[in-house]
Amino acid sequence: MLTNNKFRIALVALAATSLMACSSGPSEEEILAEANRQAAVEQAEAEKSRMERETATVARAEAARADEMTRLRAAAEDQKATLVNQNIIYFDFDVSSIKPEFISVLKKHADFLVANPSQTIVIEGHGDQRGTPEYNIALGERRGQSIETYFSNEGVSMSQITVVSYGEEKPAVMGTSEYAMAQNRRGVVVYE
Amino acid sequence: MSTMKRLVRVVPTKLMLLMLCAIGLAAHSQWAKAQSNLRIVITEGMNNARPIAVVPFKWDGASILPESLADVIGNNLQRSGKFSPVSLSNMPQFPSSDTEMDYSAWAQKGIDTVLTGSISAVQNGQYLVKFELIDVLRAQLTGGESKTLIDGNLVMAKDHIIVSREKIILAEDFRQYAHIISDIAYEALTGEKGAFLTRIAYIVVRDRDTDPLPYQLVIADYDGANETRLLSSPEPLMSPSWSPDGNKLAYVSFEGKRPQIFIQDIYTSQRTRITNFPGINSSPAFSPDGTKLVMVLSKDGNPEIYVMDLATKELERITQNRAIDTEPEWTPDGKSIVYTSERGGRPQIYEVNLATKRSKRITFDGEMNLGAAITPDNKHLIVVNRTQGDYHIARQDRETGDMLVLTKTFLDESPSIAPNGSMIIYSTLHEGQQVLSLVSLDGRFKALLPATDGQVKSPSWSPFLL
């Protein structure tokens, strides 16, 4: 609106100049100067509207980006929710190496952690009831560390990972049946 | 509890000082009656145990006594595995002192040793307790009238009376005094110091689904009486270990969602966090002089043995290798440490000299040996031995290396030795429940301490308390 007003002011000014010119008649220079002024005004107008269009485009792009971020965050949350439900892997007796069948699930965790570098986790190492409690603490840590090493090799930053061994102190299943003990020899990836 | 009260009464200034200079964390623990209710059930007695009669103490008062001294003494002597107390129905008479003894009546029954006593009320609710330990065979020989020459004069010796004592005690000290009488009789008859006035510390784990604080650190008299909870926690508690003065416990707590080592005064409940290193902080054990704490830390990558000076908190690294090193225990002279290491492939016991830091393997029998402890006389190593997949408590002669498996129970672990070296307490699985169990050093006497509630594990036997 301001622009329109300015435009009107410019026209009035032009008319006034013309009236004044009638008495003496505008010189060539005056006519040229007036044309230049007019051109300048038009140019300013064009620049102004171009800037406006650009701002709108940027805003639209930003909104789209924000939408995308929200969508990604939601996807990450979904992905995390899925991973949280697939966060336990099992070990053989007195062994801390990762069984091949658990590589694919660990890979999903690793990919997620690489994509989300601010996400931190605790890897819990657990053992079955056989052997002494203190030795099982050491064994549990080694199990946790083999998961940590796998993640690290897949590019996860060590600063995202803490390993805590609970040894045989937090059995998933009570008892000493083969089933219970197999369920208890485990590594658990806990998202913080 | 009476022992505790007594000790607290003796050290009020120390108590006040501790409260005033408290720098540790305030434990959310207080004295509380624990609920696991241990009792000792003898599962395997000894057929060569020596018969002894503990005659009910004579009491002429009208009130009911707080505790039967004779019952506590008889149970103690029986649980040592070295004595077979005679039942009431097998006693020919109930004398209260030597003067009432019919020696031949006891001799005819084959009972060579009799403990008699009497209790009488004195003022202020106190009691005078007298007792005598009588050698029946010697009394028969001398007619109870033996004489001896002192300064050239023949005087009555009464040398058939092995011990004769009297003491004024409070009602709440009955049980404690019964343990003291047991210690005196045991030492007089065996030549070995009694360990009846001692305690055990252990971990109780209640149902983790229903109890918000399932992990509990508990102490009790050696026989399971006077259970007292020192700490309840939502996260695991492990490896309690006594200070040599019997006043403090070192243990591992996961209350901070990771393992940390604490030292807690059992009388004030005041506790101090000792370590908070990344990785494992485990297996604390006080040095015999109480100035150092050996522990396992994995802060440098994998579990290694460290010794901490408790005054300066300075750490000295003892082991140096890529294998698991854990479960350190001091030798009685404090100059070496035995520990579990799997540097040879499977866990075995090694001994490291603290001066040279040189380690040598000391167990070779069985697939694995773990969790070593050393008897106070340094003659035996007690271990958890795995042979053909079975975990049992075993004893190895430190000189000859001969190993003898002592137990037949299932998944035996965490052996801890009584301060007189006579008995080992350990954790085992009984009818699907983790319980404490006792075995004598020669393996011939065995007893269970079934609990009524929860899994009971990680027992630690206190030093002598008096």
XYZ file of C-alpha atoms in Angstrom:
658
model
C 0.000 0.000 0.000
C 2.840 2.239 0.938
C 4.250 1.697 -2.527
C 0.956 2.791 -4.121
C 0.926 5.920 -1.991
C 4.481 6.677 -2.964
C 3.507 6.107 -6.546
C 0.638 8.617 -6.196
C 2.933 11.115 -4.553
C 5.340 10.652 -7.414
C 2.487 11.305 -9.969
C 1.390 14.438 -8.109
C 4.962 15.597 -8.003
C 5.257 14.876 -11.718
C 2.043 16.830 -12.456
C 3.288 19.750 -10.348
C 6.559 19.747 -12.186
C 4.644 19.638 -15.497
C 2.475 22.601 -14.413
C 5.581 24.508 -13.411
C 7.096 23.525 -16.739
C 4.044 24.891 -18.562
C 4.985 28.353 -17.487
C 8.524 28.039 -18.623
C 8.372 24.620 -20.368
C 10.474 21.604 -19.212
C 13.961 21.450 -20.427
C 15.352 18.331 -22.086
C 17.365 17.670 -18.964
C 14.367 17.936 -16.744
C 12.394 15.428 -18.850
C 15.319 12.995 -18.824
C 15.771 13.343 -15.074
C 12.096 12.710 -14.539
C 12.228 9.574 -16.710
C 15.202 8.356 -14.706
C 13.365 8.938 -11.429
C 10.437 7.003 -12.752
C 12.642 4.141 -13.873
C 14.323 4.074 -10.444
C 10.959 3.841 -8.699
C 9.869 1.027 -10.970
C 13.106 -0.808 -10.399
C 12.722 -0.499 -6.615
C 9.209 -1.837 -6.919
C 10.350 -4.837 -8.951
C 13.178 -5.563 -6.513
C 10.764 -5.356 -3.606
C 8.316 -7.882 -5.028
C 11.149 -10.210 -6.096
C 12.436 -10.195 -2.484
C 8.933 -10.937 -1.260
C 8.596 -13.901 -3.603
C 11.990 -15.183 -2.499
C 11.141 -14.904 1.202
C 7.974 -16.875 0.623
C 9.889 -19.576 -1.220
C 12.441 -19.852 1.574
C 9.668 -20.056 4.159
C 7.956 -22.783 2.160
C 11.226 -24.702 1.887
C 11.866 -24.281 5.596
C 8.397 -25.502 6.443
C 8.958 -28.474 4.176
C 12.287 -29.143 5.817
C 10.703 -28.937 9.286
C 7.984 -31.319 8.144
C 10.679 -33.642 6.886
C 12.545 -33.393 10.211
C 9.382 -34.176 12.137
C 8.720 -37.061 9.795
C 12.321 -38.300 10.237
C 12.161 -37.893 14.001
C 8.914 -39.828 14.079
C 10.472 -42.441 11.839
C 13.499 -42.574 14.144
C 11.200 -42.955 17.146
C 9.351 -45.733 15.328
C 12.653 -47.327 14.434
C 13.868 -46.964 18.013
C 10.629 -48.487 19.312
C 11.208 -51.454 17.013
C 14.854 -51.744 18.078
C 13.936 -51.553 21.770
C 11.868 -54.689 21.246
C 14.757 -56.480 19.529
C 17.460 -55.581 22.037
C 18.559 -58.936 23.484
C 21.122 -61.325 22.054
C 22.166 -64.634 23.626
C 25.561 -66.234 24.236
C 26.874 -69.810 24.632
C 28.201 -71.024 27.993
C 31.496 -69.402 29.019
C 31.684 -67.688 25.614
C 31.545 -63.984 24.800
C 31.705 -64.015 20.989
C 28.588 -62.951 19.097
C 26.686 -65.763 17.410
C 26.202 -65.186 13.623
C 22.395 -65.276 13.934
C 22.444 -62.060 15.985
C 24.557 -60.011 13.566
C 21.553 -58.792 11.531
C 19.724 -57.420 14.571
C 22.892 -55.772 15.902
C 23.450 -54.224 12.444
C 20.056 -52.484 12.705
C 21.062 -51.016 16.077
C 24.440 -49.943 14.675
C 22.872 -48.228 11.630
C 20.418 -46.429 13.856
C 23.145 -45.270 16.229
C 25.301 -44.024 13.349
C 22.319 -42.095 11.957
C 21.480 -40.708 15.399
C 24.817 -39.753 16.954
C 23.197 -38.004 19.921
C 21.552 -41.285 20.983
C 23.403 -42.979 23.863
C 22.988 -46.585 24.990
C 23.965 -48.896 27.850
C 25.008 -52.404 26.887
C 24.223 -54.779 29.758
C 26.199 -58.029 29.992
C 24.638 -60.965 31.879
C 25.609 -64.540 32.725
C 23.967 -67.717 33.991
C 24.242 -69.000 37.561
C 27.167 -71.351 36.976
C 30.574 -70.173 38.120
C 31.193 -67.642 40.851
C 29.343 -64.284 40.982
C 32.557 -62.252 40.646
C 33.863 -64.288 37.698
C 30.467 -63.887 36.021
C 30.785 -60.105 36.412
C 34.010 -60.303 34.396
C 32.416 -62.606 31.819
C 29.361 -60.333 31.540
C 31.595 -57.342 30.849
C 33.395 -59.252 28.120
C 30.046 -60.055 26.485
C 29.051 -56.402 26.674
C 32.420 -55.417 25.190
C 32.058 -57.767 22.226
C 28.786 -56.001 21.346
C 30.512 -52.643 21.900
C 33.363 -53.672 19.580
C 30.894 -54.752 16.887
C 29.105 -51.387 17.095
C 32.398 -49.520 17.015
C 33.493 -51.422 13.891
C 30.197 -50.432 12.282
C 31.033 -46.777 12.902
C 29.169 -46.070 16.134
C 31.029 -43.542 18.285
C 32.421 -45.008 21.539
C 31.064 -41.922 23.318
C 27.530 -43.216 22.634
C 28.188 -46.494 24.478
C 28.519 -47.528 28.162
C 28.992 -51.186 29.095
C 27.660 -52.390 32.487
C 28.015 -56.023 33.568
C 25.438 -57.433 35.975
C 26.964 -60.934 35.984
C 24.455 -63.432 37.363
C 22.716 -60.843 39.590
C 19.711 -60.107 37.341
C 18.552 -63.381 35.793
C 15.827 -63.031 33.144
C 14.457 -66.441 34.126
C 14.864 -67.937 37.607
C 16.213 -71.446 37.982
C 18.979 -73.609 36.586
C 17.210 -75.463 33.778
C 19.080 -75.408 30.452
C 16.339 -73.086 29.161
C 16.652 -70.649 32.084
C 20.429 -70.547 31.856
C 20.365 -70.002 28.076
C 17.922 -67.108 28.566
C 20.196 -65.590 31.209
C 23.445 -65.599 29.164
C 22.612 -62.415 27.315
C 23.558 -58.955 26.181
C 20.922 -56.217 26.310
C 21.067 -52.916 24.390
C 19.263 -50.303 26.495
C 18.404 -46.912 24.911
C 18.727 -43.958 27.267
C 21.866 -57.762 68.632
C 23.180 -57.915 72.172
C 26.759 -58.011 70.962
C 26.064 -54.987 68.833
C 24.470 -53.030 71.644
C 27.367 -53.865 73.875
C 29.938 -52.745 71.344
C 28.043 -49.539 70.645
C 27.894 -48.846 74.359
C 31.637 -49.223 74.538
C 32.410 -46.780 71.729
C 30.064 -43.806 72.109
C 32.742 -41.214 71.371
C 33.800 -42.960 68.200
C 30.158 -43.093 67.186
C 29.668 -39.366 67.752
C 32.843 -38.562 65.853
C 31.724 -40.655 62.917
C 28.379 -38.904 62.836
C 30.006 -35.484 63.040
C 32.682 -36.001 60.422
C 30.390 -37.923 58.122
C 31.646 -37.382 54.614
C 30.178 -40.452 52.985
C 26.786 -40.879 51.447
C 23.786 -41.198 53.706
C 22.698 -44.764 53.174
C 18.956 -45.240 52.946
C 19.326 -48.043 55.392
C 18.551 -48.479 59.006
C 18.520 -51.186 61.558
C 15.676 -53.405 60.595
C 14.760 -56.939 61.409
C 15.456 -59.044 58.338
C 12.988 -61.661 57.221
C 14.881 -64.538 55.705
C 15.095 -66.393 59.061
C 18.017 -68.739 58.712
C 18.313 -71.822 60.873
C 20.953 -74.527 60.848
C 19.942 -78.065 59.843
C 22.698 -80.643 60.204
C 22.739 -82.894 57.158
C 25.831 -84.970 57.857
C 27.233 -85.471 61.365
C 30.489 -87.026 62.451
C 30.473 -90.468 63.997
C 33.597 -89.780 66.022
C 32.135 -86.648 67.638
C 32.879 -86.557 71.358
C 29.885 -87.001 73.710
C 29.302 -84.109 76.104
C 26.435 -83.378 78.496
C 25.283 -79.776 78.729
C 23.022 -79.995 81.777
C 20.172 -77.441 81.894
C 21.350 -74.579 84.123
C 19.639 -74.515 87.512
C 17.335 -71.519 87.938
C 15.294 -70.988 91.094
C 13.545 -67.799 90.020
C 9.864 -67.631 89.129
C 10.191 -65.738 85.818
C 10.914 -67.277 82.446
C 14.539 -66.793 81.420
C 15.221 -64.897 78.183
C 17.114 -67.814 76.664
C 18.089 -71.371 77.545
C 21.857 -71.165 77.933
C 22.217 -74.956 77.790
C 20.294 -75.167 74.504
C 22.406 -72.486 72.816
C 25.653 -74.060 74.130
C 24.576 -77.594 73.132
C 23.617 -76.446 69.621
C 26.905 -74.580 69.233
C 28.990 -77.577 70.275
C 27.012 -79.886 68.012
C 27.405 -77.517 65.020
C 31.157 -77.514 65.478
C 31.008 -81.126 64.348
C 33.393 -82.074 67.141
C 30.849 -82.817 69.887
C 27.750 -84.917 70.242
C 25.592 -83.392 72.998
C 23.717 -85.954 75.109
C 19.907 -85.741 75.138
C 18.119 -84.969 78.435
C 16.719 -88.496 78.630
C 20.240 -89.904 78.568
C 21.417 -87.823 81.531
C 21.563 -89.843 84.779
C 21.087 -86.708 86.910
C 20.844 -82.912 86.580
C 23.633 -81.494 88.744
C 24.139 -77.711 88.851
C 27.776 -77.886 89.977
C 30.625 -80.284 90.653
C 29.516 -80.812 94.253
C 26.295 -82.474 93.046
C 28.021 -84.776 90.552
C 27.750 -88.568 90.746
C 30.821 -89.328 88.619
C 30.280 -93.032 88.265
C 26.698 -92.552 87.029
C 28.060 -90.440 84.136
C 30.996 -92.753 83.514
C 28.617 -95.708 83.217
C 26.761 -93.872 80.455
C 30.079 -93.317 78.645
C 29.816 -89.549 79.105
C 33.280 -88.185 79.866
C 32.568 -84.458 79.885
C 29.791 -82.579 81.679
C 29.005 -78.863 81.640
C 26.925 -77.722 84.609
C 25.701 -74.308 85.639
C 23.309 -72.218 87.653
C 21.587 -68.870 87.277
C 20.384 -66.653 90.098
C 18.774 -63.232 90.057
C 20.738 -60.299 91.467
C 19.517 -56.684 91.757
C 18.605 -54.381 88.820
C 17.340 -57.181 86.576
C 20.787 -58.722 86.357
C 21.686 -62.396 86.633
C 24.634 -64.239 88.160
C 25.655 -67.103 85.894
C 28.062 -69.778 87.150
C 29.331 -72.726 85.150
C 31.765 -75.617 85.472
C 33.232 -77.940 82.889
C 33.947 -81.314 84.479
C 36.238 -84.135 83.334
C 34.392 -87.234 84.592
C 37.262 -89.688 84.059
C 39.774 -87.523 85.948
C 37.240 -87.035 88.753
C 36.740 -90.794 89.067
C 40.487 -91.288 89.228
C 40.978 -88.727 92.005
C 37.586 -89.076 93.657
C 37.216 -85.394 92.977
C 39.800 -84.798 95.687
C 43.073 -84.433 93.797
C 45.809 -82.616 95.681
C 48.863 -80.821 94.485
C 51.996 -79.367 96.080
C 52.121 -75.583 96.179
C 55.053 -74.026 98.063
C 55.674 -77.315 99.833
C 52.064 -77.594 101.032
C 49.595 -80.161 99.794
C 46.438 -78.297 98.680
C 43.201 -79.315 97.000
C 43.651 -79.053 93.230
C 40.282 -80.262 91.942
C 42.009 -80.633 88.594
C 38.994 -82.542 87.208
C 37.251 -79.181 86.946
C 38.565 -78.007 83.609
C 36.944 -74.561 83.785
C 34.996 -72.787 86.499
C 33.682 -69.250 85.935
C 30.969 -66.866 87.014
C 29.721 -63.574 85.639
C 26.885 -61.095 86.182
C 25.009 -60.428 82.933
C 21.982 -58.501 81.641
C 18.866 -60.228 80.294
C 19.695 -59.119 76.738
C 23.189 -60.634 76.961
C 22.055 -64.241 77.594
C 22.610 -65.406 74.050
C 25.958 -63.658 73.779
C 27.093 -65.177 77.088
C 25.997 -68.639 75.914
C 28.323 -68.125 72.907
C 31.141 -67.050 75.254
C 30.652 -70.165 77.446
C 30.666 -72.249 74.240
C 33.928 -70.614 73.103
C 35.541 -71.263 76.516
C 34.432 -74.922 76.621
C 35.391 -75.508 72.974
C 38.878 -74.074 73.445
C 39.433 -75.956 76.722
C 38.455 -79.264 75.113
C 39.961 -78.933 71.614
C 42.872 -76.527 72.059
C 41.430 -74.457 69.207
C 39.773 -71.056 69.704
C 35.988 -71.176 69.409
C 34.190 -69.105 66.742
C 30.695 -69.046 68.224
C 30.786 -65.312 68.981
C 31.092 -64.371 65.317
C 28.753 -63.120 62.641
C 28.052 -63.687 58.993
C 27.189 -61.082 56.375
C 25.282 -62.112 53.255
C 23.014 -60.905 50.458
C 19.317 -61.753 50.352
C 17.476 -61.365 47.044
C 13.689 -61.189 47.386
C 11.198 -61.471 44.524
C 12.268 -58.828 41.993
C 8.764 -58.634 40.484
C 6.975 -57.727 43.686
C 9.583 -56.145 45.973
C 10.756 -52.629 45.025
C 13.932 -53.135 47.117
C 14.692 -56.808 46.516
C 18.454 -56.728 47.192
C 19.396 -56.665 50.884
C 22.670 -56.655 52.781
C 22.116 -58.593 56.008
C 24.221 -59.582 59.014
C 23.385 -62.254 61.591
C 25.015 -64.248 64.363
C 26.952 -67.173 62.872
C 23.963 -69.434 63.616
C 21.454 -67.220 61.779
C 20.042 -65.627 64.956
C 19.603 -61.837 65.295
C 19.320 -61.164 61.570
C 19.707 -57.446 60.896
C 19.269 -55.727 57.534
C 21.934 -53.073 56.871
C 20.785 -51.934 53.414
C 17.942 -52.495 50.956
C 18.418 -51.659 47.293
C 16.493 -51.743 44.008
C 19.707 -52.797 42.241
C 22.134 -55.662 42.944
C 24.404 -55.774 46.010
C 27.431 -58.072 45.956
C 30.545 -59.375 47.673
C 30.314 -58.230 51.322
C 33.676 -58.516 53.097
C 34.504 -57.748 56.759
C 37.114 -55.345 58.054
C 39.559 -57.117 60.395
C 38.137 -55.233 63.422
C 34.639 -56.554 62.628
C 33.178 -52.998 62.527
C 32.835 -52.423 58.788
C 31.815 -54.155 55.596
C 33.104 -53.453 52.093
C 30.685 -54.405 49.309
C 29.634 -53.642 45.753
C 26.389 -51.800 45.042
C 24.684 -51.123 41.693
C 22.410 -48.444 43.183
C 24.019 -45.925 40.787
C 23.055 -48.208 37.837
C 26.683 -49.316 37.678
C 28.992 -51.083 40.118
C 30.644 -49.002 42.850
C 32.539 -50.141 45.952
C 31.332 -48.909 49.355
C 32.548 -49.285 52.932
C 29.828 -49.193 55.584
C 30.142 -49.036 59.354
C 27.773 -51.719 60.675
C 27.037 -49.860 63.932
C 26.363 -46.344 62.591
C 25.235 -47.392 59.065
C 27.463 -44.544 57.846
C 28.854 -45.413 54.459
C 31.448 -44.055 52.073
C 31.773 -44.648 48.356
C 35.299 -45.868 47.706
C 35.333 -46.301 43.907
C 33.420 -45.100 40.868
C 35.660 -46.066 37.963
C 34.369 -46.810 34.468
C 33.741 -50.540 34.025
C 33.975 -53.188 36.714
C 34.445 -52.210 40.385
C 34.263 -55.539 42.223
C 35.519 -58.072 44.777
C 36.726 -55.780 47.600
C 38.687 -57.382 50.472
C 40.396 -55.684 53.438
C 44.074 -56.410 54.060
C 44.769 -58.286 57.335
C 45.949 -54.987 58.935
C 42.868 -53.124 57.660
C 44.830 -50.335 55.937
C 44.334 -51.488 52.342
C 41.543 -52.760 50.139
C 42.234 -55.148 47.273
C 39.720 -54.906 44.418
C 39.077 -55.604 40.751
C 38.824 -52.691 38.300
C 38.482 -52.827 34.504
C 39.035 -49.098 33.978
C 42.075 -49.837 31.800
C 40.248 -52.258 29.522
C 39.903 -55.597 31.262
C 39.591 -56.838 34.854
C 42.830 -56.400 36.821
C 43.742 -56.632 40.515
C 44.458 -53.327 42.287
C 45.374 -52.507 45.890
C 44.067 -49.237 47.326
C 45.663 -47.520 50.305
C 42.563 -46.550 52.290
C 44.202 -43.483 53.855
C 45.527 -41.902 50.634
C 43.131 -43.620 48.163
C 46.183 -44.307 46.013
C 45.884 -47.304 43.694
C 48.569 -49.821 42.885
C 48.025 -52.091 39.910
C 49.024 -55.673 40.726
C 48.231 -57.704 37.587
C 48.976 -56.894 33.982
C 47.546 -59.087 31.231
C 44.724 -59.358 28.725
C 42.851 -62.168 30.519
C 40.274 -61.943 33.324
C 41.878 -61.523 36.773
C 39.395 -61.417 39.652
C 38.371 -62.645 43.143
C 41.470 -61.474 45.043
C 42.008 -62.659 48.651
C 44.910 -61.817 50.969
C 47.221 -64.425 52.421
C 47.144 -64.235 56.262
C 50.525 -62.416 56.362
C 49.249 -59.741 53.952
C 52.268 -60.191 51.678
C 50.587 -62.020 48.820
C 47.226 -62.232 47.102
C 45.580 -65.283 45.622
C 43.168 -64.652 42.738
C 41.326 -66.255 39.850
C 42.813 -65.827 36.383
C 41.934 -67.337 33.039
C 45.264 -66.395 31.444
C 45.881 -70.135 30.944
C 42.579 -70.567 29.064
C 40.254 -71.631 31.873
C 39.966 -69.968 35.294
C 42.545 -71.259 37.805
C 43.983 -69.859 41.047
C 47.222 -67.853 40.934
C 49.238 -66.308 43.728
C 51.026 -62.984 43.358
C 53.772 -61.741 45.640
C 53.031 -58.056 46.264
C 56.721 -57.130 46.540
C 57.821 -58.682 43.250
C 54.415 -58.611 41.470
C 55.323 -62.061 40.190
C 52.391 -64.466 39.772
C 52.428 -68.253 39.813
C 49.651 -70.718 39.143
C 48.789 -72.785 42.231
C 45.791 -74.988 41.229
C 45.939 -77.720 38.611
C 43.176 -80.229 39.499
C 39.824 -80.071 37.717
C 38.527 -78.058 34.758
C 38.352 -74.814 36.725
C 39.162 -73.453 40.154
C 37.667 -70.154 41.277
C 36.829 -67.992 44.312
C 39.814 -68.893 46.518
C 40.073 -68.288 50.270
C 42.940 -69.182 52.620
C 42.637 -70.706 56.095
C 43.916 -68.487 58.950
C 46.861 -70.870 59.562
C 47.841 -70.507 55.860
C 47.873 -74.317 55.508
C 44.921 -74.715 53.151
C 43.456 -73.070 50.089
C 39.673 -73.318 49.807
C 38.302 -73.062 46.257
C 35.272 -73.595 44.077
C 36.382 -76.565 41.987
C 34.688 -77.568 38.731
C 35.105 -81.196 37.776
C 32.944 -82.814 35.085
C 30.724 -79.760 35.087
C 29.976 -79.887 38.821
C 30.917 -76.965 41.069
C 31.994 -78.027 44.562
C 33.942 -76.580 47.477
C 37.401 -78.155 47.647
C 40.399 -77.886 49.947
C 43.976 -77.888 48.695
C 46.965 -78.447 50.945
C 49.205 -75.378 50.440
C 52.357 -77.463 50.854
C 51.652 -80.712 49.017
C 49.071 -79.382 46.547
C 46.746 -82.328 47.311
C 43.133 -81.427 46.622
C 40.092 -82.870 48.401
C 36.517 -82.113 47.320
C 34.480 -81.365 50.468
C 30.877 -80.926 49.286
C 28.291 -82.824 47.262
C 25.693 -80.075 46.948
C 24.757 -78.285 43.686
C 26.391 -75.140 42.256
C 28.501 -74.400 45.314
C 30.184 -70.966 45.405
C 31.429 -68.054 47.572
C 33.268 -70.019 50.309
C 34.202 -68.039 53.443
C 36.171 -69.521 56.334
C 35.430 -69.162 60.075
C 38.165 -67.168 61.850
C 39.299 -70.291 63.728
C 39.580 -72.217 60.459
C 37.211 -74.975 61.599
C 34.305 -74.422 59.230
C 33.473 -73.053 55.783
C 30.229 -71.253 54.951
C 29.245 -71.147 51.276
C 26.300 -70.617 48.976
C 24.589 -73.526 47.232
C 21.388 -74.479 45.445
C 18.911 -76.517 47.506
C 15.486 -77.432 46.115
C 15.773 -74.670 43.545
C 16.609 -72.019 46.124
C 19.963 -70.388 46.795
C 20.818 -71.080 50.446
C 23.829 -70.967 52.738
C 25.530 -74.162 53.794
C 28.272 -75.170 56.240
C 30.995 -77.773 55.867
C 33.793 -78.540 58.305
C 37.337 -78.174 57.011
C 37.712 -81.972 56.938
C 34.435 -82.298 55.010
C 32.870 -84.684 57.507
C 30.304 -82.342 59.042
C 27.694 -80.659 56.872
C 24.735 -78.405 57.588
C 22.269 -76.280 55.625
C 20.892 -72.883 56.615
C 17.583 -72.876 54.755
C 15.896 -69.471 54.517
C 12.160 -68.914 54.644
C 12.164 -66.035 52.209
C 14.346 -65.159 49.242
C 17.609 -66.340 47.744
C 20.572 -66.117 50.140
C 24.080 -65.740 48.745
C 27.621 -64.309 49.074
C 28.238 -65.254 52.735
C 31.196 -63.686 54.520
C 32.306 -64.893 57.948
C 33.373 -62.151 60.382
C 36.660 -62.116 62.289
C 36.623 -62.884 66.046
C 34.476 -60.188 67.680
C 35.920 -60.355 71.208
